[in-house]
Amino acid sequence: MNNKCGGLLLAHYAIRALLLDAADPAGYDPDRMSFIKGLRVVRRQITDQAAITP
């Protein structure tokens, strides 16, 4: 159970870090950006990359 919670916290931190990286150059406040929308973008990118065959 402890590893699962740690993994979820790490994923949350990583997505928040990506939102910060995206918001900073654009001049947006990262605290006002939607976590759910960021999560959907990350999921879409992962599945799109998995669909590409080497």
N, CA, C, O and CB atoms as a CASP TS submission, in Angstrom:
PFRMAT TS
TARGET T0000
AUTHOR 0000-0000-0000
METHOD Language model
MODEL 1
PARENT N/A
ATOM      1  N   MET     1       0.820  -1.195   0.000  1.00  0.00           N
ATOM      2  CA  MET     1       0.000   0.000   0.000  1.00  0.00           C
ATOM      3  C   MET     1       0.860   1.253   0.000  1.00  0.00           C
ATOM      4  O   MET     1       0.510   2.245  -0.640  1.00  0.00           O
ATOM      5  CB  MET     1      -0.931   0.001   1.198  1.00  0.00           C
ATOM      6  N   ASN     2       1.972   1.220   0.705  1.00  0.00           N
ATOM      7  CA  ASN     2       2.845   2.375   0.802  1.00  0.00           C
ATOM      8  C   ASN     2       3.450   2.726  -0.561  1.00  0.00           C
ATOM      9  O   ASN     2       3.548   3.905  -0.902  1.00  0.00           O
ATOM     10  CB  ASN     2       3.949   2.113   1.823  1.00  0.00           C
ATOM     11  N   ASN     3       3.854   1.728  -1.336  1.00  0.00           N
ATOM     12  CA  ASN     3       4.423   1.981  -2.655  1.00  0.00           C
ATOM     13  C   ASN     3       3.393   2.591  -3.599  1.00  0.00           C
ATOM     14  O   ASN     3       3.722   3.452  -4.416  1.00  0.00           O
ATOM     15  CB  ASN     3       4.972   0.690  -3.249  1.00  0.00           C
ATOM     16  N   LYS     4       2.145   2.142  -3.483  1.00  0.00           N
ATOM     17  CA  LYS     4       1.095   2.667  -4.341  1.00  0.00           C
ATOM     18  C   LYS     4       0.856   4.149  -4.050  1.00  0.00           C
ATOM     19  O   LYS     4       0.715   4.947  -4.977  1.00  0.00           O
ATOM     20  CB  LYS     4      -0.202   1.865  -4.153  1.00  0.00           C
ATOM     21  N   CYS     5       0.809   4.516  -2.788  1.00  0.00           N
ATOM     22  CA  CYS     5       0.614   5.924  -2.413  1.00  0.00           C
ATOM     23  C   CYS     5       1.798   6.772  -2.867  1.00  0.00           C
ATOM     24  O   CYS     5       1.628   7.891  -3.351  1.00  0.00           O
ATOM     25  CB  CYS     5       0.422   6.058  -0.886  1.00  0.00           C
ATOM     26  N   GLY     6       2.992   6.225  -2.704  1.00  0.00           N
ATOM     27  CA  GLY     6       4.184   6.944  -3.149  1.00  0.00           C
ATOM     28  C   GLY     6       4.189   7.153  -4.654  1.00  0.00           C
ATOM     29  O   GLY     6       4.587   8.212  -5.139  1.00  0.00           O
ATOM     30  N   GLY     7       3.749   6.151  -5.385  1.00  0.00           N
ATOM     31  CA  GLY     7       3.677   6.274  -6.838  1.00  0.00           C
ATOM     32  C   GLY     7       2.665   7.314  -7.280  1.00  0.00           C
ATOM     33  O   GLY     7       2.913   8.072  -8.218  1.00  0.00           O
ATOM     34  N   LEU     8       1.534   7.350  -6.610  1.00  0.00           N
ATOM     35  CA  LEU     8       0.516   8.352  -6.939  1.00  0.00           C
ATOM     36  C   LEU     8       1.001   9.761  -6.627  1.00  0.00           C
ATOM     37  O   LEU     8       0.769  10.689  -7.403  1.00  0.00           O
ATOM     38  CB  LEU     8      -0.777   8.068  -6.175  1.00  0.00           C
ATOM     39  N   LEU     9       1.675   9.922  -5.491  1.00  0.00           N
ATOM     40  CA  LEU     9       2.221  11.236  -5.150  1.00  0.00           C
ATOM     41  C   LEU     9       3.290  11.669  -6.142  1.00  0.00           C
ATOM     42  O   LEU     9       3.360  12.841  -6.513  1.00  0.00           O
ATOM     43  CB  LEU     9       2.798  11.220  -3.739  1.00  0.00           C
ATOM     44  N   LEU    10       4.116  10.734  -6.569  1.00  0.00           N
ATOM     45  CA  LEU    10       5.151  11.041  -7.549  1.00  0.00           C
ATOM     46  C   LEU    10       4.542  11.435  -8.891  1.00  0.00           C
ATOM     47  O   LEU    10       5.014  12.371  -9.536  1.00  0.00           O
ATOM     48  CB  LEU    10       6.084   9.845  -7.726  1.00  0.00           C
ATOM     49  N   ALA    11       3.497  10.725  -9.314  1.00  0.00           N
ATOM     50  CA  ALA    11       2.820  11.070 -10.572  1.00  0.00           C
ATOM     51  C   ALA    11       2.171  12.446 -10.469  1.00  0.00           C
ATOM     52  O   ALA    11       2.232  13.228 -11.418  1.00  0.00           O
ATOM     53  CB  ALA    11       1.757  10.006 -10.929  1.00  0.00           C
ATOM     54  N   HIS    12       1.553  12.749  -9.335  1.00  0.00           N
ATOM     55  CA  HIS    12       0.934  14.064  -9.133  1.00  0.00           C
ATOM     56  C   HIS    12       1.985  15.167  -9.203  1.00  0.00           C
ATOM     57  O   HIS    12       1.768  16.198  -9.839  1.00  0.00           O
ATOM     58  CB  HIS    12       0.197  14.115  -7.778  1.00  0.00           C
ATOM     59  N   TYR    13       3.124  14.948  -8.548  1.00  0.00           N
ATOM     60  CA  TYR    13       4.202  15.921  -8.563  1.00  0.00           C
ATOM     61  C   TYR    13       4.733  16.126  -9.987  1.00  0.00           C
ATOM     62  O   TYR    13       4.997  17.259 -10.390  1.00  0.00           O
ATOM     63  CB  TYR    13       5.333  15.474  -7.630  1.00  0.00           C
ATOM     64  N   ALA    14       4.890  15.047 -10.742  1.00  0.00           N
ATOM     65  CA  ALA    14       5.414  15.137 -12.106  1.00  0.00           C
ATOM     66  C   ALA    14       4.464  15.920 -13.007  1.00  0.00           C
ATOM     67  O   ALA    14       4.913  16.733 -13.814  1.00  0.00           O
ATOM     68  CB  ALA    14       5.652  13.735 -12.683  1.00  0.00           C
ATOM     69  N   ILE    15       3.170  15.689 -12.882  1.00  0.00           N
ATOM     70  CA  ILE    15       2.206  16.408 -13.710  1.00  0.00           C
ATOM     71  C   ILE    15       2.179  17.882 -13.328  1.00  0.00           C
ATOM     72  O   ILE    15       2.103  18.746 -14.202  1.00  0.00           O
ATOM     73  CB  ILE    15       0.803  15.793 -13.570  1.00  0.00           C
ATOM     74  N   ARG    16       2.240  18.178 -12.034  1.00  0.00           N
ATOM     75  CA  ARG    16       2.294  19.575 -11.593  1.00  0.00           C
ATOM     76  C   ARG    16       3.559  20.260 -12.110  1.00  0.00           C
ATOM     77  O   ARG    16       3.518  21.432 -12.484  1.00  0.00           O
ATOM     78  CB  ARG    16       2.239  19.657 -10.054  1.00  0.00           C
ATOM     79  N   ALA    17       4.678  19.542 -12.134  1.00  0.00           N
ATOM     80  CA  ALA    17       5.921  20.109 -12.658  1.00  0.00           C
ATOM     81  C   ALA    17       5.796  20.405 -14.156  1.00  0.00           C
ATOM     82  O   ALA    17       6.293  21.426 -14.632  1.00  0.00           O
ATOM     83  CB  ALA    17       7.101  19.148 -12.401  1.00  0.00           C
ATOM     84  N   LEU    18       5.134  19.517 -14.894  1.00  0.00           N
ATOM     85  CA  LEU    18       4.913  19.764 -16.320  1.00  0.00           C
ATOM     86  C   LEU    18       4.007  20.980 -16.531  1.00  0.00           C
ATOM     87  O   LEU    18       4.234  21.777 -17.441  1.00  0.00           O
ATOM     88  CB  LEU    18       4.296  18.520 -16.990  1.00  0.00           C
ATOM     89  N   LEU    19       2.989  21.117 -15.691  1.00  0.00           N
ATOM     90  CA  LEU    19       2.111  22.289 -15.789  1.00  0.00           C
ATOM     91  C   LEU    19       2.892  23.569 -15.501  1.00  0.00           C
ATOM     92  O   LEU    19       2.681  24.584 -16.166  1.00  0.00           O
ATOM     93  CB  LEU    19       0.920  22.161 -14.811  1.00  0.00           C
ATOM     94  N   LEU    20       3.780  23.532 -14.527  1.00  0.00           N
ATOM     95  CA  LEU    20       4.597  24.696 -14.220  1.00  0.00           C
ATOM     96  C   LEU    20       5.500  25.051 -15.393  1.00  0.00           C
ATOM     97  O   LEU    20       5.628  26.222 -15.750  1.00  0.00           O
ATOM     98  CB  LEU    20       5.432  24.445 -12.969  1.00  0.00           C
ATOM     99  N   ASP    21       6.126  24.040 -15.994  1.00  0.00           N
ATOM    100  CA  ASP    21       6.997  24.276 -17.155  1.00  0.00           C
ATOM    101  C   ASP    21       6.227  24.851 -18.325  1.00  0.00           C
ATOM    102  O   ASP    21       6.764  25.664 -19.078  1.00  0.00           O
ATOM    103  CB  ASP    21       7.680  22.985 -17.578  1.00  0.00           C
ATOM    104  N   ALA    22       4.979  24.443 -18.491  1.00  0.00           N
ATOM    105  CA  ALA    22       4.173  24.952 -19.601  1.00  0.00           C
ATOM    106  C   ALA    22       3.630  26.345 -19.306  1.00  0.00           C
ATOM    107  O   ALA    22       3.500  27.164 -20.216  1.00  0.00           O
ATOM    108  CB  ALA    22       3.019  23.999 -19.897  1.00  0.00           C
ATOM    109  N   ALA    23       3.315  26.620 -18.052  1.00  0.00           N
ATOM    110  CA  ALA    23       2.685  27.891 -17.691  1.00  0.00           C
ATOM    111  C   ALA    23       3.688  29.036 -17.631  1.00  0.00           C
ATOM    112  O   ALA    23       3.353  30.167 -17.982  1.00  0.00           O
ATOM    113  CB  ALA    23       1.981  27.762 -16.356  1.00  0.00           C
ATOM    114  N   ASP    24       4.891  28.763 -17.198  1.00  0.00           N
ATOM    115  CA  ASP    24       5.871  29.819 -16.959  1.00  0.00           C
ATOM    116  C   ASP    24       6.195  30.644 -18.206  1.00  0.00           C
ATOM    117  O   ASP    24       6.102  31.870 -18.145  1.00  0.00           O
ATOM    118  CB  ASP    24       7.135  29.216 -16.419  1.00  0.00           C
ATOM    119  N   PRO    25       6.572  30.031 -19.337  1.00  0.00           N
ATOM    120  CA  PRO    25       6.893  30.841 -20.523  1.00  0.00           C
ATOM    121  C   PRO    25       5.673  31.566 -21.104  1.00  0.00           C
ATOM    122  O   PRO    25       5.805  32.622 -21.723  1.00  0.00           O
ATOM    123  CB  PRO    25       7.510  29.958 -21.593  1.00  0.00           C
ATOM    124  N   ALA    26       4.500  30.993 -20.900  1.00  0.00           N
ATOM    125  CA  ALA    26       3.281  31.599 -21.445  1.00  0.00           C
ATOM    126  C   ALA    26       2.746  32.720 -20.554  1.00  0.00           C
ATOM    127  O   ALA    26       1.860  33.471 -20.961  1.00  0.00           O
ATOM    128  CB  ALA    26       2.206  30.534 -21.629  1.00  0.00           C
ATOM    129  N   GLY    27       3.287  32.831 -19.339  1.00  0.00           N
ATOM    130  CA  GLY    27       2.858  33.889 -18.440  1.00  0.00           C
ATOM    131  C   GLY    27       1.590  33.571 -17.669  1.00  0.00           C
ATOM    132  O   GLY    27       0.941  34.476 -17.144  1.00  0.00           O
ATOM    133  N   TYR    28       1.226  32.285 -17.594  1.00  0.00           N
ATOM    134  CA  TYR    28       0.044  31.877 -16.839  1.00  0.00           C
ATOM    135  C   TYR    28       0.410  31.537 -15.402  1.00  0.00           C
ATOM    136  O   TYR    28       1.550  31.181 -15.104  1.00  0.00           O
ATOM    137  CB  TYR    28      -0.634  30.676 -17.509  1.00  0.00           C
ATOM    138  N   ASP    29      -0.563  31.652 -14.526  1.00  0.00           N
ATOM    139  CA  ASP    29      -0.383  31.234 -13.141  1.00  0.00           C
ATOM    140  C   ASP    29      -0.595  29.718 -13.084  1.00  0.00           C
ATOM    141  O   ASP    29      -1.692  29.246 -13.380  1.00  0.00           O
ATOM    142  CB  ASP    29      -1.375  31.992 -12.174  1.00  0.00           C
ATOM    143  N   PRO    30       0.432  28.948 -12.711  1.00  0.00           N
ATOM    144  CA  PRO    30       0.284  27.485 -12.715  1.00  0.00           C
ATOM    145  C   PRO    30      -0.756  26.980 -11.713  1.00  0.00           C
ATOM    146  O   PRO    30      -1.311  25.896 -11.892  1.00  0.00           O
ATOM    147  CB  PRO    30       1.619  26.838 -12.417  1.00  0.00           C
ATOM    148  N   ASP    31      -1.024  27.758 -10.661  1.00  0.00           N
ATOM    149  CA  ASP    31      -2.036  27.345  -9.685  1.00  0.00           C
ATOM    150  C   ASP    31      -3.450  27.447 -10.240  1.00  0.00           C
ATOM    151  O   ASP    31      -4.377  26.848  -9.696  1.00  0.00           O
ATOM    152  CB  ASP    31      -1.921  28.187  -8.429  1.00  0.00           C
ATOM    153  N   ARG    32      -3.616  28.199 -11.314  1.00  0.00           N
ATOM    154  CA  ARG    32      -4.925  28.358 -11.923  1.00  0.00           C
ATOM    155  C   ARG    32      -5.169  27.352 -13.050  1.00  0.00           C
ATOM    156  O   ARG    32      -6.264  27.294 -13.609  1.00  0.00           O
ATOM    157  CB  ARG    32      -5.075  29.764 -12.449  1.00  0.00           C
ATOM    158  N   MET    33      -4.154  26.569 -13.378  1.00  0.00           N
ATOM    159  CA  MET    33      -4.292  25.585 -14.448  1.00  0.00           C
ATOM    160  C   MET    33      -4.941  24.320 -13.890  1.00  0.00           C
ATOM    161  O   MET    33      -4.698  23.938 -12.746  1.00  0.00           O
ATOM    162  CB  MET    33      -2.912  25.259 -15.086  1.00  0.00           C
ATOM    163  N   SER    34      -5.751  23.692 -14.696  1.00  0.00           N
ATOM    164  CA  SER    34      -6.498  22.505 -14.279  1.00  0.00           C
ATOM    165  C   SER    34      -5.598  21.268 -14.257  1.00  0.00           C
ATOM    166  O   SER    34      -4.948  20.938 -15.249  1.00  0.00           O
ATOM    167  CB  SER    34      -7.695  22.272 -15.215  1.00  0.00           C
ATOM    168  N   PHE    35      -5.576  20.596 -13.114  1.00  0.00           N
ATOM    169  CA  PHE    35      -4.810  19.350 -13.001  1.00  0.00           C
ATOM    170  C   PHE    35      -5.412  18.270 -13.894  1.00  0.00           C
ATOM    171  O   PHE    35      -4.682  17.513 -14.533  1.00  0.00           O
ATOM    172  CB  PHE    35      -4.769  18.868 -11.536  1.00  0.00           C
ATOM    173  N   ILE    36      -6.731  18.199 -13.939  1.00  0.00           N
ATOM    174  CA  ILE    36      -7.406  17.167 -14.745  1.00  0.00           C
ATOM    175  C   ILE    36      -7.093  17.352 -16.231  1.00  0.00           C
ATOM    176  O   ILE    36      -6.838  16.373 -16.932  1.00  0.00           O
ATOM    177  CB  ILE    36      -8.939  17.214 -14.516  1.00  0.00           C
ATOM    178  N   LYS    37      -7.109  18.580 -16.711  1.00  0.00           N
ATOM    179  CA  LYS    37      -6.768  18.814 -18.125  1.00  0.00           C
ATOM    180  C   LYS    37      -5.311  18.460 -18.400  1.00  0.00           C
ATOM    181  O   LYS    37      -4.991  17.909 -19.453  1.00  0.00           O
ATOM    182  CB  LYS    37      -7.032  20.283 -18.510  1.00  0.00           C
ATOM    183  N   GLY    38      -4.434  18.775 -17.458  1.00  0.00           N
ATOM    184  CA  GLY    38      -3.031  18.390 -17.602  1.00  0.00           C
ATOM    185  C   GLY    38      -2.862  16.881 -17.623  1.00  0.00           C
ATOM    186  O   GLY    38      -2.076  16.347 -18.406  1.00  0.00           O
ATOM    187  N   LEU    39      -3.600  16.197 -16.760  1.00  0.00           N
ATOM    188  CA  LEU    39      -3.567  14.736 -16.728  1.00  0.00           C
ATOM    189  C   LEU    39      -4.034  14.153 -18.058  1.00  0.00           C
ATOM    190  O   LEU    39      -3.443  13.195 -18.555  1.00  0.00           O
ATOM    191  CB  LEU    39      -4.438  14.204 -15.582  1.00  0.00           C
ATOM    192  N   ARG    40      -5.078  14.718 -18.631  1.00  0.00           N
ATOM    193  CA  ARG    40      -5.594  14.224 -19.919  1.00  0.00           C
ATOM    194  C   ARG    40      -4.582  14.426 -21.036  1.00  0.00           C
ATOM    195  O   ARG    40      -4.439  13.567 -21.905  1.00  0.00           O
ATOM    196  CB  ARG    40      -6.907  14.930 -20.276  1.00  0.00           C
ATOM    197  N   VAL    41      -3.879  15.554 -21.021  1.00  0.00           N
ATOM    198  CA  VAL    41      -2.851  15.801 -22.042  1.00  0.00           C
ATOM    199  C   VAL    41      -1.728  14.772 -21.915  1.00  0.00           C
ATOM    200  O   VAL    41      -1.263  14.227 -22.916  1.00  0.00           O
ATOM    201  CB  VAL    41      -2.281  17.243 -21.913  1.00  0.00           C
ATOM    202  N   VAL    42      -1.299  14.512 -20.689  1.00  0.00           N
ATOM    203  CA  VAL    42      -0.222  13.526 -20.471  1.00  0.00           C
ATOM    204  C   VAL    42      -0.675  12.145 -20.931  1.00  0.00           C
ATOM    205  O   VAL    42       0.073  11.445 -21.613  1.00  0.00           O
ATOM    206  CB  VAL    42       0.195  13.481 -18.971  1.00  0.00           C
ATOM    207  N   ARG    43      -1.888  11.750 -20.566  1.00  0.00           N
ATOM    208  CA  ARG    43      -2.399  10.430 -20.984  1.00  0.00           C
ATOM    209  C   ARG    43      -2.481  10.323 -22.502  1.00  0.00           C
ATOM    210  O   ARG    43      -2.141   9.291 -23.080  1.00  0.00           O
ATOM    211  CB  ARG    43      -3.786  10.169 -20.368  1.00  0.00           C
ATOM    212  N   ARG    44      -2.936  11.398 -23.144  1.00  0.00           N
ATOM    213  CA  ARG    44      -3.057  11.385 -24.607  1.00  0.00           C
ATOM    214  C   ARG    44      -1.682  11.256 -25.252  1.00  0.00           C
ATOM    215  O   ARG    44      -1.522  10.514 -26.221  1.00  0.00           O
ATOM    216  CB  ARG    44      -3.764  12.665 -25.110  1.00  0.00           C
ATOM    217  N   GLN    45      -0.687  11.970 -24.725  1.00  0.00           N
ATOM    218  CA  GLN    45       0.665  11.894 -25.275  1.00  0.00           C
ATOM    219  C   GLN    45       1.252  10.497 -25.115  1.00  0.00           C
ATOM    220  O   GLN    45       1.912   9.986 -26.019  1.00  0.00           O
ATOM    221  CB  GLN    45       1.570  12.921 -24.599  1.00  0.00           C
ATOM    222  N   ILE    46       1.011   9.889 -23.971  1.00  0.00           N
ATOM    223  CA  ILE    46       1.554   8.545 -23.722  1.00  0.00           C
ATOM    224  C   ILE    46       0.923   7.526 -24.662  1.00  0.00           C
ATOM    225  O   ILE    46       1.623   6.687 -25.230  1.00  0.00           O
ATOM    226  CB  ILE    46       1.318   8.126 -22.255  1.00  0.00           C
ATOM    227  N   THR    47      -0.387   7.595 -24.827  1.00  0.00           N
ATOM    228  CA  THR    47      -1.050   6.615 -25.707  1.00  0.00           C
ATOM    229  C   THR    47      -0.718   6.866 -27.166  1.00  0.00           C
ATOM    230  O   THR    47      -0.628   5.919 -27.948  1.00  0.00           O
ATOM    231  CB  THR    47      -2.567   6.657 -25.510  1.00  0.00           C
ATOM    232  N   ASP    48      -0.534   8.126 -27.550  1.00  0.00           N
ATOM    233  CA  ASP    48      -0.148   8.416 -28.938  1.00  0.00           C
ATOM    234  C   ASP    48       1.244   7.880 -29.243  1.00  0.00           C
ATOM    235  O   ASP    48       1.480   7.352 -30.330  1.00  0.00           O
ATOM    236  CB  ASP    48      -0.197   9.929 -29.206  1.00  0.00           C
ATOM    237  N   GLN    49       2.165   8.009 -28.299  1.00  0.00           N
ATOM    238  CA  GLN    49       3.518   7.503 -28.504  1.00  0.00           C
ATOM    239  C   GLN    49       3.552   5.988 -28.492  1.00  0.00           C
ATOM    240  O   GLN    49       4.377   5.383 -29.177  1.00  0.00           O
ATOM    241  CB  GLN    49       4.453   8.048 -27.442  1.00  0.00           C
ATOM    242  N   ALA    50       2.669   5.364 -27.726  1.00  0.00           N
ATOM    243  CA  ALA    50       2.633   3.907 -27.676  1.00  0.00           C
ATOM    244  C   ALA    50       2.067   3.326 -28.969  1.00  0.00           C
ATOM    245  O   ALA    50       2.346   2.176 -29.307  1.00  0.00           O
ATOM    246  CB  ALA    50       1.803   3.436 -26.481  1.00  0.00           C
ATOM    247  N   ALA    51       1.277   4.113 -29.692  1.00  0.00           N
ATOM    248  CA  ALA    51       0.676   3.624 -30.924  1.00  0.00           C
ATOM    249  C   ALA    51       1.682   3.607 -32.079  1.00  0.00           C
ATOM    250  O   ALA    51       1.438   2.954 -33.094  1.00  0.00           O
ATOM    251  CB  ALA    51      -0.525   4.481 -31.292  1.00  0.00           C
ATOM    252  N   ILE    52       2.795   4.308 -31.942  1.00  0.00           N
ATOM    253  CA  ILE    52       3.800   4.357 -32.988  1.00  0.00           C
ATOM    254  C   ILE    52       4.680   3.105 -32.883  1.00  0.00           C
ATOM    255  O   ILE    52       5.255   2.825 -31.831  1.00  0.00           O
ATOM    256  CB  ILE    52       4.655   5.661 -32.882  1.00  0.00           C
ATOM    257  N   THR    53       4.773   2.369 -33.974  1.00  0.00           N
ATOM    258  CA  THR    53       5.612   1.168 -33.976  1.00  0.00           C
ATOM    259  C   THR    53       7.008   1.523 -34.435  1.00  0.00           C
ATOM    260  O   THR    53       7.177   2.372 -35.310  1.00  0.00           O
ATOM    261  CB  THR    53       5.011   0.070 -34.880  1.00  0.00           C
ATOM    262  N   PRO    54       8.006   0.889 -33.860  1.00  0.00           N
ATOM    263  CA  PRO    54       9.415   1.211 -34.252  1.00  0.00           C
ATOM    264  C   PRO    54       9.769   0.713 -35.624  1.00  0.00           C
ATOM    265  O   PRO    54      10.896   0.907 -36.079  1.00  0.00           O
ATOM    266  CB  PRO    54      10.395   0.618 -33.258  1.00  0.00           C
TER
END
